[in-house]
């Protein structure tokens, strides 16, 4: 249908999510648009637990950023011993209702 299957929310919006209401509105609008188009969303530049929790609440599908981990080779990633992986699993486990997407780590 569209030549894209994901909307990425730029780190500038993520980093100002808690201090600028306009950034929170942009994140919410991106999530709403993506759901209507039946595509996924990815938040870039997630550095704090507060940002992460706000994005989970907003309905973001996946996240990237130093909170989850530093950039690395795929071969170096060990999900069983990885803080970001556990954080995402906990968020998914505590998500309420069937409309809440399972948040995942974007690679």
PDB file of C-alpha atoms in Angstrom:
ATOM      1  CA  UNK A   1       0.000   0.000   0.000  1.00  0.00           C
ATOM      2  CA  UNK A   2       2.718   2.484   1.025  1.00  0.00           C
ATOM      3  CA  UNK A   3       6.424   2.417   0.148  1.00  0.00           C
ATOM      4  CA  UNK A   4       7.209   2.329   3.889  1.00  0.00           C
ATOM      5  CA  UNK A   5       6.183   0.139   6.808  1.00  0.00           C
ATOM      6  CA  UNK A   6       7.463   2.089   9.815  1.00  0.00           C
ATOM      7  CA  UNK A   7       7.337   5.624  11.202  1.00  0.00           C
ATOM      8  CA  UNK A   8      10.443   6.632  13.158  1.00  0.00           C
ATOM      9  CA  UNK A   9      10.070   9.283  15.823  1.00  0.00           C
ATOM     10  CA  UNK A  10      13.231  11.393  15.790  1.00  0.00           C
ATOM     11  CA  UNK A  11      15.335  11.573  18.933  1.00  0.00           C
ATOM     12  CA  UNK A  12      14.776  15.344  19.153  1.00  0.00           C
ATOM     13  CA  UNK A  13      11.103  14.679  19.960  1.00  0.00           C
ATOM     14  CA  UNK A  14      11.926  11.809  22.327  1.00  0.00           C
ATOM     15  CA  UNK A  15      14.511  13.833  24.252  1.00  0.00           C
ATOM     16  CA  UNK A  16      12.057  16.720  24.774  1.00  0.00           C
ATOM     17  CA  UNK A  17       9.060  14.487  25.399  1.00  0.00           C
ATOM     18  CA  UNK A  18       8.779  15.350  29.087  1.00  0.00           C
ATOM     19  CA  UNK A  19       9.516  19.068  28.877  1.00  0.00           C
ATOM     20  CA  UNK A  20       7.704  20.172  25.734  1.00  0.00           C
ATOM     21  CA  UNK A  21       4.008  19.327  25.336  1.00  0.00           C
ATOM     22  CA  UNK A  22       4.317  19.789  21.560  1.00  0.00           C
ATOM     23  CA  UNK A  23       6.807  16.902  21.421  1.00  0.00           C
ATOM     24  CA  UNK A  24       4.423  14.637  23.325  1.00  0.00           C
ATOM     25  CA  UNK A  25       1.677  15.647  20.886  1.00  0.00           C
ATOM     26  CA  UNK A  26       3.885  14.773  17.907  1.00  0.00           C
ATOM     27  CA  UNK A  27       4.656  11.354  19.388  1.00  0.00           C
ATOM     28  CA  UNK A  28       0.946  10.741  20.002  1.00  0.00           C
ATOM     29  CA  UNK A  29       0.090  11.855  16.453  1.00  0.00           C
ATOM     30  CA  UNK A  30       2.754   9.572  14.953  1.00  0.00           C
ATOM     31  CA  UNK A  31       1.400   6.599  16.915  1.00  0.00           C
ATOM     32  CA  UNK A  32      -2.185   7.376  15.880  1.00  0.00           C
ATOM     33  CA  UNK A  33      -1.220   7.768  12.215  1.00  0.00           C
ATOM     34  CA  UNK A  34       0.772   4.530  12.248  1.00  0.00           C
ATOM     35  CA  UNK A  35      -2.109   2.590  13.794  1.00  0.00           C
ATOM     36  CA  UNK A  36      -4.522   3.925  11.171  1.00  0.00           C
ATOM     37  CA  UNK A  37      -2.080   2.964   8.396  1.00  0.00           C
ATOM     38  CA  UNK A  38      -1.382  -0.396  10.073  1.00  0.00           C
ATOM     39  CA  UNK A  39       2.349   0.194  10.240  1.00  0.00           C
ATOM     40  CA  UNK A  40       4.772   0.193  13.152  1.00  0.00           C
ATOM     41  CA  UNK A  41       6.488   2.977  15.079  1.00  0.00           C
ATOM     42  CA  UNK A  42      10.049   3.250  16.363  1.00  0.00           C
ATOM     43  CA  UNK A  43      11.312   5.830  18.847  1.00  0.00           C
ATOM     44  CA  UNK A  44      14.940   6.870  18.398  1.00  0.00           C
ATOM     45  CA  UNK A  45      17.292   8.197  21.057  1.00  0.00           C
ATOM     46  CA  UNK A  46      15.662   6.726  24.172  1.00  0.00           C
ATOM     47  CA  UNK A  47      18.085   7.559  26.977  1.00  0.00           C
ATOM     48  CA  UNK A  48      16.050   7.628  30.199  1.00  0.00           C
ATOM     49  CA  UNK A  49      13.582   5.345  31.905  1.00  0.00           C
ATOM     50  CA  UNK A  50      11.102   8.247  32.020  1.00  0.00           C
ATOM     51  CA  UNK A  51      11.256   8.617  28.237  1.00  0.00           C
ATOM     52  CA  UNK A  52      10.884   4.877  27.830  1.00  0.00           C
ATOM     53  CA  UNK A  53       7.827   4.735  30.112  1.00  0.00           C
ATOM     54  CA  UNK A  54       6.202   7.698  28.345  1.00  0.00           C
ATOM     55  CA  UNK A  55       6.734   6.004  24.979  1.00  0.00           C
ATOM     56  CA  UNK A  56       5.298   2.718  26.241  1.00  0.00           C
ATOM     57  CA  UNK A  57       2.246   4.628  27.481  1.00  0.00           C
ATOM     58  CA  UNK A  58       1.942   6.379  24.115  1.00  0.00           C
ATOM     59  CA  UNK A  59       1.875   3.022  22.313  1.00  0.00           C
ATOM     60  CA  UNK A  60       5.238   3.049  20.512  1.00  0.00           C
ATOM     61  CA  UNK A  61       6.032  -0.378  19.012  1.00  0.00           C
ATOM     62  CA  UNK A  62       9.824  -0.361  19.258  1.00  0.00           C
ATOM     63  CA  UNK A  63      12.643   1.697  20.682  1.00  0.00           C
ATOM     64  CA  UNK A  64      16.298   2.468  20.040  1.00  0.00           C
ATOM     65  CA  UNK A  65      18.739   4.270  22.275  1.00  0.00           C
ATOM     66  CA  UNK A  66      21.428   4.137  24.922  1.00  0.00           C
ATOM     67  CA  UNK A  67      18.925   3.195  27.637  1.00  0.00           C
ATOM     68  CA  UNK A  68      18.475  -0.106  25.838  1.00  0.00           C
ATOM     69  CA  UNK A  69      22.100  -0.477  24.787  1.00  0.00           C
ATOM     70  CA  UNK A  70      24.978   1.006  22.888  1.00  0.00           C
ATOM     71  CA  UNK A  71      25.244   0.205  19.179  1.00  0.00           C
ATOM     72  CA  UNK A  72      26.794  -3.243  18.732  1.00  0.00           C
ATOM     73  CA  UNK A  73      27.271  -6.019  16.260  1.00  0.00           C
ATOM     74  CA  UNK A  74      24.350  -8.412  16.099  1.00  0.00           C
ATOM     75  CA  UNK A  75      26.745 -11.255  16.910  1.00  0.00           C
ATOM     76  CA  UNK A  76      27.628  -9.543  20.222  1.00  0.00           C
ATOM     77  CA  UNK A  77      24.015  -9.309  21.423  1.00  0.00           C
ATOM     78  CA  UNK A  78      23.022 -11.760  24.165  1.00  0.00           C
ATOM     79  CA  UNK A  79      19.340 -11.243  24.975  1.00  0.00           C
ATOM     80  CA  UNK A  80      19.362 -13.392  28.098  1.00  0.00           C
ATOM     81  CA  UNK A  81      21.854 -11.140  29.885  1.00  0.00           C
ATOM     82  CA  UNK A  82      20.830  -7.812  28.460  1.00  0.00           C
ATOM     83  CA  UNK A  83      19.295  -4.965  30.494  1.00  0.00           C
ATOM     84  CA  UNK A  84      17.411  -3.476  27.532  1.00  0.00           C
ATOM     85  CA  UNK A  85      15.896  -6.836  26.647  1.00  0.00           C
ATOM     86  CA  UNK A  86      14.668  -7.348  30.223  1.00  0.00           C
ATOM     87  CA  UNK A  87      13.305  -3.786  30.323  1.00  0.00           C
ATOM     88  CA  UNK A  88      11.305  -4.378  27.133  1.00  0.00           C
ATOM     89  CA  UNK A  89      10.004  -7.726  28.355  1.00  0.00           C
ATOM     90  CA  UNK A  90       8.867  -6.146  31.627  1.00  0.00           C
ATOM     91  CA  UNK A  91       7.083  -3.376  29.719  1.00  0.00           C
ATOM     92  CA  UNK A  92       5.348  -5.919  27.510  1.00  0.00           C
ATOM     93  CA  UNK A  93       4.341  -8.054  30.500  1.00  0.00           C
ATOM     94  CA  UNK A  94       2.805  -5.110  32.352  1.00  0.00           C
ATOM     95  CA  UNK A  95       1.046  -3.628  29.302  1.00  0.00           C
ATOM     96  CA  UNK A  96      -2.662  -3.508  29.876  1.00  0.00           C
ATOM     97  CA  UNK A  97      -5.315  -4.672  27.468  1.00  0.00           C
ATOM     98  CA  UNK A  98      -5.237  -6.182  23.994  1.00  0.00           C
ATOM     99  CA  UNK A  99      -4.737  -2.808  22.283  1.00  0.00           C
ATOM    100  CA  UNK A 100      -1.310  -2.300  23.883  1.00  0.00           C
ATOM    101  CA  UNK A 101       1.372  -3.433  21.403  1.00  0.00           C
ATOM    102  CA  UNK A 102       4.312  -5.558  22.447  1.00  0.00           C
ATOM    103  CA  UNK A 103       7.218  -3.159  22.608  1.00  0.00           C
ATOM    104  CA  UNK A 104      10.432  -4.442  21.063  1.00  0.00           C
ATOM    105  CA  UNK A 105      14.015  -3.295  20.713  1.00  0.00           C
ATOM    106  CA  UNK A 106      14.707  -1.975  17.243  1.00  0.00           C
ATOM    107  CA  UNK A 107      17.982  -3.057  15.697  1.00  0.00           C
TER     108      UNK A 107
END
